[in-house]
Short mmCIF file of C-alpha atoms (C1' of nucleotides) in Angstrom, two decimals:
data_model
loop_
_atom_site.label_atom_id
_atom_site.label_comp_id
_atom_site.label_asym_id
_atom_site.label_seq_id
_atom_site.Cartn_x
_atom_site.Cartn_y
_atom_site.Cartn_z
CA MET G 1240 16.79 -16.00 30.71
CA THR G 1241 14.01 -13.41 29.43
CA PRO G 1242 13.40 -10.12 30.99
CA LEU G 1243 10.52 -9.84 33.05
CA PHE G 1244 8.74 -7.25 30.68
CA TYR G 1245 8.79 -9.61 27.99
CA ARG G 1246 7.07 -12.08 29.47
CA GLU G 1247 4.12 -10.11 29.78
CA GLN G 1248 3.85 -9.72 26.23
CA GLU G 1249 1.79 -11.89 23.67
CA LYS G 1250 3.68 -13.92 21.28
CA PHE G 1251 2.55 -14.69 17.47
CA TYR G 1252 3.70 -17.10 14.57
CA VAL G 1253 5.87 -16.22 12.26
CA SER G 1254 5.82 -17.12 8.62
CA VAL G 1255 7.54 -16.00 5.40
CA ASP G 1256 6.26 -15.82 1.88
CA CYS G 1257 8.65 -16.09 -1.12
CA ILE G 1258 7.53 -14.59 -4.26
CA ILE G 1259 10.14 -16.70 -6.10
CA LEU G 1260 10.75 -15.49 -10.09
CA GLY G 1261 12.33 -16.91 -13.21
CA PHE G 1262 12.25 -15.66 -16.72
CA LYS G 1263 12.05 -17.66 -19.58
CA ASP G 1264 11.04 -16.94 -23.19
CA GLY G 1265 10.75 -13.55 -22.72
CA LYS G 1266 8.04 -13.83 -19.84
CA LEU G 1267 8.08 -13.83 -16.12
CA TYR G 1268 7.61 -16.75 -14.00
CA LEU G 1269 6.04 -16.99 -10.63
CA LEU G 1270 6.26 -20.31 -8.66
CA ILE G 1271 3.31 -21.43 -7.08
CA SER G 1272 1.58 -24.37 -5.38
CA LYS G 1273 -1.41 -25.72 -3.92
CA ARG G 1274 -1.47 -25.12 -0.34
CA LYS G 1275 -1.10 -28.33 1.25
CA PHE G 1276 -3.34 -28.04 4.80
CA GLU G 1277 -6.24 -26.14 6.35
CA PRO G 1278 -7.53 -23.56 5.97
CA GLN G 1279 -7.45 -22.92 2.08
CA GLU G 1280 -6.28 -26.33 1.48
CA GLY G 1281 -5.85 -27.22 -2.47
CA GLN G 1282 -5.79 -23.44 -3.48
CA ASP G 1283 -3.15 -21.51 -5.38
CA THR G 1284 -0.52 -20.34 -2.72
CA LEU G 1285 2.89 -18.55 -2.76
CA MET G 1286 5.61 -20.89 -0.90
CA GLY G 1287 5.90 -20.03 2.56
CA GLY G 1288 7.21 -21.70 6.08
CA PHE G 1289 7.15 -20.68 9.39
CA LEU G 1290 10.03 -19.08 10.91
CA ARG G 1291 11.94 -20.99 13.44
CA SER G 1292 13.52 -20.17 16.46
CA ASP G 1293 17.03 -21.06 15.38
CA GLU G 1294 16.69 -19.30 11.86
CA SER G 1295 17.04 -15.57 10.97
CA LEU G 1296 14.15 -14.35 8.49
CA SER G 1297 16.71 -14.78 5.74
CA GLU G 1298 17.47 -18.15 6.54
CA THR G 1299 13.81 -19.27 6.58
CA VAL G 1300 13.46 -17.88 2.92
CA SER G 1301 16.56 -19.87 2.00
CA ARG G 1302 15.60 -23.13 3.28
CA VAL G 1303 11.96 -22.35 1.84
CA VAL G 1304 13.26 -21.34 -1.83
CA LEU G 1305 15.96 -24.47 -1.26
CA GLU G 1306 13.23 -27.00 -0.74
CA TYR G 1307 11.40 -25.87 -3.51
CA THR G 1308 13.70 -25.17 -6.03
CA GLY G 1309 17.04 -27.13 -5.52
CA ILE G 1310 19.11 -23.73 -5.54
CA GLN G 1311 21.26 -22.04 -2.82
CA ASP G 1312 22.49 -18.76 -2.50
CA VAL G 1313 19.74 -17.21 -4.48
CA TYR G 1314 19.72 -13.50 -4.36
CA MET G 1315 16.54 -11.94 -2.22
CA GLU G 1316 14.86 -8.62 -1.05
CA GLN G 1317 12.11 -8.20 1.75
CA VAL G 1318 9.31 -6.95 0.16
CA GLY G 1319 7.29 -6.03 3.55
CA THR G 1320 5.46 -7.87 6.22
CA TYR G 1321 1.69 -8.36 6.26
CA GLY G 1322 0.12 -8.41 9.77
CA GLU G 1323 -3.79 -7.42 9.36
CA ILE G 1324 -5.39 -9.72 11.95
CA GLY G 1325 -7.59 -11.79 9.74
CA ARG G 1326 -5.19 -12.03 7.12
CA ASP G 1327 -4.81 -16.11 7.54
CA GLU G 1328 -8.16 -17.25 8.31
CA GLY G 1329 -6.38 -20.39 10.35
CA GLU G 1330 -4.68 -17.93 13.42
CA ARG G 1331 -3.06 -14.94 13.82
CA VAL G 1332 0.30 -15.01 11.49
CA VAL G 1333 2.51 -12.11 10.78
CA SER G 1334 4.34 -12.70 7.71
CA ILE G 1335 7.22 -11.31 6.18
CA ALA G 1336 6.82 -11.49 2.18
CA TYR G 1337 10.98 -11.79 0.31
CA TYR G 1338 11.04 -12.35 -3.67
CA ALA G 1339 13.93 -14.21 -5.15
CA LEU G 1340 15.22 -13.97 -7.96
CA ILE G 1341 16.39 -17.52 -9.77
CA ASP G 1342 17.89 -18.71 -12.81
CA LEU G 1343 15.63 -20.99 -14.59
CA GLU G 1344 18.51 -22.86 -16.21
CA MET G 1345 19.38 -23.87 -12.77
CA PHE G 1346 15.88 -25.44 -11.33
CA ASP G 1347 15.21 -28.77 -10.86
CA GLU G 1348 12.00 -30.26 -12.01
CA ASN G 1349 11.94 -33.16 -10.12
CA VAL G 1350 11.95 -31.18 -6.77
CA CYS G 1351 9.02 -29.08 -8.67
CA GLU G 1352 7.05 -32.54 -9.07
CA ILE G 1353 7.13 -33.55 -5.82
CA HIS G 1354 5.87 -30.53 -3.82
CA ASN G 1355 3.10 -30.05 -6.76
CA ALA G 1356 4.96 -26.71 -7.69
CA ARG G 1357 4.04 -25.15 -10.91
CA TRP G 1358 5.71 -22.12 -12.78
CA GLU G 1359 2.89 -19.44 -14.11
CA GLU G 1360 3.43 -16.72 -15.88
CA VAL G 1361 3.58 -13.29 -13.36
CA GLU G 1362 0.99 -11.52 -15.91
CA LYS G 1363 -1.79 -14.50 -16.01
CA VAL G 1364 -2.00 -15.35 -12.00
CA GLY G 1365 -5.34 -15.86 -10.88
CA LYS G 1366 -6.39 -15.53 -7.16
CA LEU G 1367 -3.66 -16.96 -4.78
CA VAL G 1368 -4.83 -17.56 -1.08
CA PHE G 1369 -5.02 -14.84 1.42
CA ASP G 1370 -3.33 -11.59 0.70
CA HIS G 1371 -0.57 -13.40 -1.79
CA ASN G 1372 -2.03 -11.60 -4.97
CA GLN G 1373 -1.11 -8.21 -2.60
CA MET G 1374 2.27 -9.41 -1.98
CA LEU G 1375 2.97 -10.55 -5.76
CA ARG G 1376 1.69 -7.11 -6.80
CA ASP G 1377 4.02 -5.09 -4.09
CA THR G 1378 6.91 -7.63 -5.26
CA ILE G 1379 6.41 -6.59 -9.55
CA GLU G 1380 6.46 -2.49 -7.75
CA ILE G 1381 9.52 -3.14 -6.10
CA LEU G 1382 11.19 -4.91 -8.84
CA ARG G 1383 10.51 -2.42 -11.60
CA ARG G 1384 11.54 0.44 -9.14
CA LYS G 1385 14.87 -1.81 -8.39
CA THR G 1386 15.67 -3.27 -11.49
CA ALA G 1387 15.74 0.15 -12.70
CA THR G 1388 18.59 1.59 -10.76
CA GLN G 1389 20.51 -1.44 -10.03
CA PRO G 1390 21.80 -4.18 -11.44
CA ILE G 1391 19.83 -7.01 -10.20
CA GLY G 1392 18.05 -8.19 -13.47
CA PHE G 1393 21.01 -10.10 -14.36
CA ASN G 1394 20.02 -12.75 -11.02
CA LEU G 1395 17.08 -13.77 -13.49
CA LEU G 1396 19.45 -14.79 -16.61
CA PRO G 1397 22.62 -17.22 -16.75
CA GLU G 1398 25.61 -16.39 -16.18
CA LYS G 1399 26.22 -16.03 -20.23
CA PHE G 1400 23.51 -14.27 -21.76
CA THR G 1401 22.78 -12.03 -25.03
CA LEU G 1402 21.66 -8.41 -25.32
CA PRO G 1403 18.64 -9.28 -26.59
CA GLN G 1404 17.42 -11.77 -23.96
CA LEU G 1405 18.42 -8.75 -21.45
CA GLN G 1406 16.29 -6.56 -23.47
CA ALA G 1407 13.30 -8.72 -23.27
CA LEU G 1408 13.58 -9.31 -19.42
CA TYR G 1409 12.83 -5.50 -18.84
CA GLU G 1410 10.54 -5.42 -21.42
CA ALA G 1411 8.79 -8.72 -19.46
CA ILE G 1412 9.69 -6.42 -16.02
CA TYR G 1413 8.12 -3.22 -17.13
CA GLN G 1414 5.39 -4.65 -19.85
CA THR G 1415 6.36 -2.07 -22.59
CA THR G 1416 8.48 -2.76 -25.14
CA LEU G 1417 12.17 -0.42 -25.41
CA ASP G 1418 14.12 0.54 -28.29
CA LYS G 1419 16.67 -1.94 -29.09
CA ARG G 1420 19.36 1.14 -30.30
CA ASN G 1421 18.80 2.92 -27.14
CA PHE G 1422 18.74 0.06 -24.94
CA ARG G 1423 22.20 -1.45 -26.20
CA LYS G 1424 23.46 2.36 -26.17
CA LYS G 1425 22.53 2.56 -22.37
CA ILE G 1426 23.71 -0.17 -21.21
CA LEU G 1427 26.44 -0.87 -22.93
CA GLU G 1428 27.80 2.20 -22.24
CA MET G 1429 28.16 1.78 -18.58
CA GLU G 1430 30.80 -0.94 -19.28
CA ILE G 1431 29.33 -2.97 -16.85
CA LEU G 1432 29.06 -6.21 -19.35
CA GLU G 1433 31.85 -8.37 -20.92
CA LYS G 1434 31.16 -9.36 -24.25
CA GLN G 1435 32.28 -13.18 -25.06
CA ASP G 1436 33.73 -14.43 -27.95
CA GLU G 1437 30.86 -17.26 -28.30
CA LYS G 1438 27.41 -16.66 -29.79
CA ASP G 1439 24.09 -17.71 -28.57
CA LYS G 1440 22.41 -19.52 -31.74
CA SER G 1441 19.39 -20.90 -30.07
CA SER G 1442 17.06 -18.19 -31.50
CA SER G 1443 18.81 -16.78 -34.74
CA LYS G 1444 20.51 -18.10 -37.35
CA ARG G 1445 22.80 -15.33 -36.96
CA GLY G 1446 23.62 -16.00 -33.56
CA ALA G 1447 23.81 -13.15 -30.89
CA PHE G 1448 26.90 -12.64 -28.91
CA TYR G 1449 27.16 -13.56 -25.20
CA TYR G 1450 27.83 -11.01 -22.48
CA THR G 1451 28.54 -11.41 -18.96
CA PHE G 1452 27.77 -9.42 -16.29
CA ASN G 1453 31.20 -7.56 -14.03
CA LYS G 1454 30.35 -7.38 -10.76
CA GLU G 1455 33.80 -5.94 -10.15
CA LYS G 1456 33.67 -3.22 -13.27
CA TYR G 1457 30.06 -2.39 -11.47
CA ASP G 1458 31.40 -1.84 -8.43
CA GLN G 1459 34.26 0.28 -9.23
CA LEU G 1460 31.91 2.67 -11.05
CA LEU G 1461 29.37 2.78 -7.65
CA GLN G 1462 32.96 4.06 -5.94
CA LYS G 1463 33.06 6.84 -8.24
CA GLY G 1464 29.66 7.90 -7.86
CA TYR G 1465 28.07 6.62 -11.30
CA TYR G 1466 24.77 4.95 -10.82
CA PHE G 1467 23.23 2.17 -12.67
CA SER G 1468 20.30 3.58 -14.55
CA LEU G 1469 18.05 2.32 -17.21
CA MET P 1052 -9.74 -23.16 16.36
CA THR P 1053 -6.01 -22.87 15.39
CA PRO P 1054 -5.39 -25.76 12.74
CA LEU P 1055 -3.50 -28.31 13.31
CA PHE P 1056 -0.14 -27.91 11.08
CA TYR P 1057 -0.02 -24.22 12.80
CA ARG P 1058 -0.12 -25.44 16.16
CA GLU P 1059 3.37 -27.39 16.17
CA GLN P 1060 4.95 -23.96 15.04
CA GLU P 1061 6.95 -21.72 17.55
CA LYS P 1062 6.20 -18.46 18.50
CA PHE P 1063 7.57 -15.22 18.85
CA TYR P 1064 7.79 -12.03 20.34
CA VAL P 1065 6.75 -9.38 17.54
CA SER P 1066 7.24 -5.73 18.10
CA VAL P 1067 7.31 -2.05 15.98
CA ASP P 1068 10.04 0.44 16.53
CA CYS P 1069 8.94 3.69 15.08
CA ILE P 1070 11.34 6.36 13.60
CA ILE P 1071 9.41 9.26 14.50
CA LEU P 1072 10.78 12.35 12.49
CA GLY P 1073 9.78 15.80 12.49
CA PHE P 1074 11.24 19.17 10.86
CA LYS P 1075 12.24 22.48 12.38
CA ASP P 1076 14.74 25.41 11.62
CA GLY P 1077 16.04 23.76 8.22
CA LYS P 1078 16.94 20.53 10.53
CA LEU P 1079 15.28 16.99 10.60
CA TYR P 1080 14.81 15.61 14.17
CA LEU P 1081 14.22 12.22 15.44
CA LEU P 1082 12.73 11.38 18.72
CA ILE P 1083 14.51 9.48 20.65
CA SER P 1084 14.14 8.29 24.42
CA LYS P 1085 16.08 6.31 27.30
CA ARG P 1086 14.69 2.36 26.97
CA LYS P 1087 13.09 1.90 30.16
CA PHE P 1088 14.10 -1.98 30.91
CA GLU P 1089 16.41 -4.50 30.69
CA PRO P 1090 18.41 -5.26 28.40
CA GLN P 1091 20.17 -1.64 28.00
CA GLU P 1092 17.84 -0.11 30.23
CA GLY P 1093 18.76 3.98 30.07
CA GLN P 1094 20.46 3.82 26.43
CA ASP P 1095 19.10 5.82 23.63
CA THR P 1096 16.31 4.00 21.51
CA LEU P 1097 13.78 4.45 19.39
CA MET P 1098 9.78 4.49 20.29
CA GLY P 1099 8.78 0.97 19.99
CA GLY P 1100 6.22 -1.20 21.42
CA PHE P 1101 5.19 -5.00 21.29
CA LEU P 1102 2.14 -6.06 19.04
CA ARG P 1103 -1.23 -6.99 20.62
CA SER P 1104 -3.49 -9.75 19.46
CA ASP P 1105 -6.32 -7.17 18.91
CA GLU P 1106 -3.86 -4.58 16.96
CA SER P 1107 -2.86 -4.60 13.15
CA LEU P 1108 0.74 -3.74 12.87
CA SER P 1109 -0.10 -0.10 11.80
CA GLU P 1110 -2.62 0.35 14.95
CA THR P 1111 0.28 -0.64 17.02
CA VAL P 1112 2.44 2.14 15.23
CA SER P 1113 -0.64 4.48 16.02
CA ARG P 1114 -0.85 3.41 19.20
CA VAL P 1115 3.03 3.98 20.08
CA VAL P 1116 3.16 7.21 18.34
CA LEU P 1117 0.21 8.47 19.88
CA GLU P 1118 1.84 7.57 22.94
CA TYR P 1119 4.86 9.76 22.74
CA THR P 1120 3.60 12.48 20.83
CA GLY P 1121 0.16 13.14 21.25
CA ILE P 1122 -0.53 12.99 17.71
CA GLN P 1123 -3.33 10.95 15.80
CA ASP P 1124 -3.58 10.17 12.12
CA VAL P 1125 0.06 10.53 11.52
CA TYR P 1126 1.82 9.69 8.29
CA MET P 1127 3.42 6.45 8.11
CA GLU P 1128 5.26 3.76 6.11
CA GLN P 1129 6.82 0.49 6.53
CA VAL P 1130 10.67 0.61 6.32
CA GLY P 1131 11.48 -3.36 6.96
CA THR P 1132 11.40 -5.93 9.22
CA TYR P 1133 14.44 -7.10 11.55
CA GLY P 1134 14.73 -10.67 12.77
CA GLU P 1135 18.24 -11.57 12.76
CA ILE P 1136 18.30 -13.91 16.08
CA GLY P 1137 20.57 -12.03 18.63
CA ARG P 1138 19.48 -8.85 17.74
CA ASP P 1139 17.83 -8.02 20.88
CA GLU P 1140 19.62 -9.55 23.57
CA GLY P 1141 16.67 -9.64 25.56
CA GLU P 1142 14.69 -12.44 23.50
CA ARG P 1143 14.13 -13.21 20.35
CA VAL P 1144 12.41 -10.64 18.87
CA VAL P 1145 11.12 -9.81 15.29
CA SER P 1146 10.64 -6.17 14.74
CA ILE P 1147 9.04 -4.07 12.24
CA ALA P 1148 9.98 -0.78 11.66
CA TYR P 1149 8.20 1.98 10.46
CA TYR P 1150 8.73 5.73 10.41
CA ALA P 1151 6.23 8.41 10.90
CA LEU P 1152 6.46 12.05 9.34
CA ILE P 1153 4.97 14.35 11.95
CA ASP P 1154 3.85 18.25 11.95
CA LEU P 1155 6.36 19.59 15.01
CA GLU P 1156 3.97 22.43 15.46
CA MET P 1157 1.16 19.53 16.76
CA PHE P 1158 3.49 18.19 18.89
CA ASP P 1159 2.73 18.10 22.76
CA GLU P 1160 5.87 19.14 24.42
CA ASN P 1161 4.40 17.22 27.62
CA VAL P 1162 3.70 14.05 26.72
CA CYS P 1163 7.54 14.34 25.82
CA GLU P 1164 8.28 14.89 29.23
CA ILE P 1165 6.66 12.31 30.62
CA HIS P 1166 8.30 9.38 28.96
CA ASN P 1167 11.83 11.11 28.88
CA ALA P 1168 11.31 11.53 25.35
CA ARG P 1169 13.52 14.32 23.00
CA TRP P 1170 14.03 15.61 19.79
CA GLU P 1171 17.53 14.57 18.57
CA GLU P 1172 18.92 15.98 15.18
CA VAL P 1173 18.87 13.45 12.88
CA GLU P 1174 22.57 14.14 11.62
CA LYS P 1175 23.73 13.97 15.29
CA VAL P 1176 22.08 10.71 16.80
CA GLY P 1177 24.75 8.67 18.27
CA LYS P 1178 24.08 5.17 19.46
CA LEU P 1179 20.96 3.81 19.74
CA VAL P 1180 20.39 0.11 21.07
CA PHE P 1181 20.39 -3.04 19.20
CA ASP P 1182 20.01 -2.52 15.34
CA HIS P 1183 18.08 0.67 15.62
CA ASN P 1184 20.84 2.75 14.28
CA GLN P 1185 20.46 0.37 10.88
CA MET P 1186 16.55 1.19 10.89
CA LEU P 1187 17.11 5.03 10.91
CA ARG P 1188 20.01 4.52 8.16
CA ASP P 1189 17.30 2.59 6.06
CA THR P 1190 14.55 4.80 6.94
CA ILE P 1191 16.68 7.73 5.51
CA GLU P 1192 17.35 6.29 2.34
CA ILE P 1193 13.71 5.28 1.70
CA LEU P 1194 12.17 8.78 3.01
CA ARG P 1195 14.94 10.12 0.21
CA ARG P 1196 13.63 7.78 -2.69
CA LYS P 1197 10.60 8.55 -1.80
CA THR P 1198 9.97 12.39 -1.19
CA ALA P 1199 12.14 12.60 -4.55
CA THR P 1200 8.75 11.02 -6.35
CA GLN P 1201 5.96 11.13 -3.83
CA PRO P 1202 4.52 14.55 -2.31
CA ILE P 1203 4.68 13.12 1.44
CA GLY P 1204 7.06 15.79 2.64
CA PHE P 1205 4.23 18.00 3.21
CA ASN P 1206 3.68 15.75 6.53
CA LEU P 1207 6.63 17.18 8.07
CA LEU P 1208 5.25 20.61 7.75
CA PRO P 1209 2.31 22.82 8.93
CA GLU P 1210 -0.84 23.02 6.91
CA LYS P 1211 0.55 26.21 5.59
CA PHE P 1212 4.21 26.86 4.65
CA THR P 1213 6.33 29.27 2.72
CA LEU P 1214 8.54 28.25 -0.61
CA PRO P 1215 11.42 28.77 1.84
CA GLN P 1216 10.86 26.41 4.53
CA LEU P 1217 9.51 23.37 1.71
CA GLN P 1218 13.01 23.83 0.16
CA ALA P 1219 15.12 23.84 3.20
CA LEU P 1220 13.13 20.77 4.18
CA TYR P 1221 14.25 19.09 0.86
CA GLU P 1222 17.80 20.55 1.34
CA ALA P 1223 17.79 18.46 5.28
CA ILE P 1224 16.63 15.47 3.65
CA TYR P 1225 19.08 15.28 0.77
CA GLN P 1226 21.80 16.76 3.12
CA THR P 1227 22.41 19.32 0.14
CA THR P 1228 21.95 22.57 -1.24
CA LEU P 1229 19.40 23.56 -4.10
CA ASP P 1230 18.95 26.39 -6.44
CA LYS P 1231 16.17 28.58 -5.30
CA ARG P 1232 14.77 29.45 -8.79
CA ASN P 1233 15.36 25.68 -10.20
CA PHE P 1234 13.24 24.50 -7.02
CA ARG P 1235 10.15 27.20 -6.91
CA LYS P 1236 10.00 26.78 -10.75
CA LYS P 1237 9.86 22.67 -10.61
CA ILE P 1238 7.36 22.50 -7.64
CA LEU P 1239 5.42 25.70 -9.07
CA GLU P 1240 4.61 24.09 -12.60
CA MET P 1241 3.10 21.33 -11.17
CA GLU P 1242 0.41 22.96 -9.61
CA ILE P 1243 0.02 21.31 -6.50
CA LEU P 1244 0.33 23.98 -4.31
CA GLU P 1245 -1.83 26.84 -3.48
CA LYS P 1246 -0.56 29.87 -2.74
CA GLN P 1247 -2.25 32.18 0.32
CA ASP P 1248 -2.90 35.79 0.88
CA GLU P 1249 -1.04 35.94 3.97
CA LYS P 1250 2.84 36.03 4.72
CA ASP P 1251 5.01 34.45 6.90
CA LYS P 1252 6.92 37.46 8.47
CA SER P 1253 8.88 35.36 11.50
CA SER P 1254 12.26 35.18 9.15
CA SER P 1255 11.89 37.78 7.05
CA LYS P 1256 11.06 41.57 6.70
CA ARG P 1257 9.75 41.43 3.49
CA GLY P 1258 8.07 38.16 4.59
CA ALA P 1259 7.38 34.84 2.37
CA PHE P 1260 3.82 33.68 1.21
CA TYR P 1261 2.18 30.90 2.23
CA TYR P 1262 1.14 28.06 0.42
CA THR P 1263 -0.81 25.08 0.74
CA PHE P 1264 -0.63 21.31 -0.67
CA ASN P 1265 -3.58 20.79 -3.05
CA LYS P 1266 -4.17 17.25 -2.56
CA GLU P 1267 -6.69 17.15 -4.87
CA LYS P 1268 -5.10 18.58 -7.75
CA TYR P 1269 -2.22 16.12 -6.86
CA ASP P 1270 -4.59 13.39 -7.35
CA GLN P 1271 -5.84 15.13 -10.85
CA LEU P 1272 -2.40 14.96 -12.12
CA LEU P 1273 -1.88 11.22 -11.42
CA GLN P 1274 -5.21 10.55 -12.76
CA LYS P 1275 -3.36 11.92 -16.41
CA GLY P 1276 -0.28 10.33 -15.35
CA TYR P 1277 1.72 12.62 -14.53
CA TYR P 1278 4.20 12.38 -11.93
CA PHE P 1279 5.42 13.88 -8.78
CA SER P 1280 9.44 14.38 -8.85
CA LEU P 1281 12.07 16.67 -7.00
"C1'" DA U 132 17.69 -15.97 -52.65
"C1'" DC U 133 15.43 -15.36 -48.77
"C1'" DA U 134 13.56 -14.93 -43.95
"C1'" DA U 135 14.44 -13.88 -39.53
"C1'" DA U 136 16.59 -12.22 -35.80
"C1'" DA U 137 21.42 -9.15 -34.51
"C1'" DG U 138 23.69 -5.08 -34.85
"C1'" DT U 139 24.67 0.06 -35.71
"C1'" DG U 140 24.44 6.40 -35.57
"C1'" DT U 141 22.37 10.59 -35.60
"C1'" DT U 142 18.85 13.99 -35.10
"C1'" DC U 143 15.56 16.29 -32.31
"C1'" DA U 144 13.36 17.96 -28.38
"C1'" DA U 145 12.94 18.16 -23.29
"C1'" DA U 146 14.70 18.42 -18.86
"C1'" DG U 147 18.13 20.03 -16.10
"C1'" DT U 148 21.53 23.32 -14.69
"C1'" DA U 149 23.89 27.36 -13.80
"C1'" DC U 150 24.03 32.02 -12.62
"C1'" DA U 151 22.89 37.31 -10.84
"C1'" DC U 152 20.00 41.04 -9.53
"C1'" DC U 153 15.92 43.76 -7.89
"C1'" DC U 154 11.99 44.04 -4.09
"C1'" DA U 155 9.68 44.22 0.03
"C1'" DT U 156 10.21 45.47 5.21
"C1'" DG U 157 11.51 46.39 9.81
"C1'" DT U 158 14.99 48.63 12.44
"C1'" DA L 1118 19.26 53.88 4.75
"C1'" DC L 1119 20.64 49.40 4.85
"C1'" DA L 1120 20.65 44.89 5.98
"C1'" DT L 1121 17.87 40.87 5.20
"C1'" DG L 1122 15.91 37.55 3.47
"C1'" DG L 1123 11.96 36.65 -0.55
"C1'" DG L 1124 11.41 36.76 -5.56
"C1'" DT L 1125 12.21 36.18 -10.72
"C1'" DG L 1126 14.06 34.67 -15.99
"C1'" DT L 1127 17.43 33.12 -19.32
"C1'" DA L 1128 21.22 30.53 -21.94
"C1'" DC L 1129 23.38 26.44 -22.13
"C1'" DT L 1130 24.54 21.66 -21.53
"C1'" DT L 1131 22.89 16.96 -20.85
"C1'" DT L 1132 19.84 13.56 -21.46
"C1'" DG L 1133 16.14 10.96 -23.08
"C1'" DA L 1134 13.76 9.31 -27.54
"C1'" DA L 1135 12.56 8.47 -32.24
"C1'" DC L 1136 13.97 6.42 -36.25
"C1'" DA L 1137 16.19 2.43 -40.51
"C1'" DC L 1138 18.97 0.04 -42.92
"C1'" DT L 1139 22.66 -3.42 -43.12
"C1'" DT L 1140 24.51 -7.58 -41.62
"C1'" DT L 1141 25.02 -13.22 -41.31
"C1'" DT L 1142 23.61 -17.81 -41.72
"C1'" DG L 1143 20.61 -21.64 -41.89
"C1'" DT L 1144 16.86 -23.14 -44.61
#
DNA sequence: ACAAAAGTGTTCAAAGTACACCCATGT
DNA sequence: ACATGGGTGTACTTTGAACACTTTTGT
């Protein structure tokens, strides 16, 4: 039963917008699609969905991400909430932005086609509807800060990855180039990566060793007060 | 006119909760009050208010902060949005948390009494209603990160402040002690503080020189690519 | 044999950290 | 005169940044 005081209040549409990011060939990609209803039908947009009363916010995000990528259990973080009065021209909508990091190898191309969705290089994204460009900018800023201090970048890579791949990922996020030796030294001395016996020969003749991220070791480090930093 | 697709969606109560922080005598204080309606009437709570359709989120925060402190134009930042289904036992409410930093010297004691509000040491805050303790924890974490990289701490101090005061502020935020000489060296070499001729004699016989934060100088530094860091 | 990416250490500069004494003033 | 908090500089350690050559292997 709704308390009396609440009933005097106004209600609002609440949506989530998802900044779904993937990484491939040294570049960050954003999943965008054409908006399927008015206003701004046909324009490029982030993936979004309205909050339902039987869902928490993160459940709404999971639903949207699953719908557009076919992937479950993705890493996600809240970016912020956008509540300007006129931000959605259709109606007053308060939107909570989340970013999700996915491994593009898990991505289902068919799901993509169904929704007219496509992967666009983050650096080449054009005008999106409403304040979605702002959401993307805010995401990149958060991602840069967060990847520098927490090992979340691995969510954008397959379970097994090579150090050149990992370095390329950081270079794509920071939009800079890093020194190979310094990068390897720093990431390896944290001892959170496990070297595998196999090599990835897809990008060189010599091949690069695969590594995996060892979450247990990382958690142990945290216990001891060490911090991830790159 | 509301687009058709929107009309099929559910609407929700949207509120803001404000983590209003002040600084005095070397300690951080949080403004809390007794909840004035059910559920959990009489329990300690953050300051909050429901979003109205003629307000943006930050306008709602400003309204709430003004109502409980009598202060306008406060520094505020979004902390995050809390949308678990059962977080508010009364009804489904999506709440956006903001923290606000205020100069306690500007604070109007009368406003406080009217609302049964009081300042509680952050380190001694007990159980608050719903997920308000989580909001406070998230705020402190954000505040620590943010004050280390941006000059926002000054919002908690009067326009004129002393270096011992400023150091005590950082010590309260980080819950640590800092070396006096290192602290002064670092903050002064940024050249964003203006030394005044007057001294504050309230806390020592010798007196400590007042300083003011020079925002123009700070902005110039930003232009040149320098960053604030402590 | 050569092209192309993977892998490897050392030196130098900068920043952070630790540390102890004198100063000014009200009582 | 003394107690109290304000103010100051240097040495050492740690961290970050720059930098070039050898290895492997498919063609």
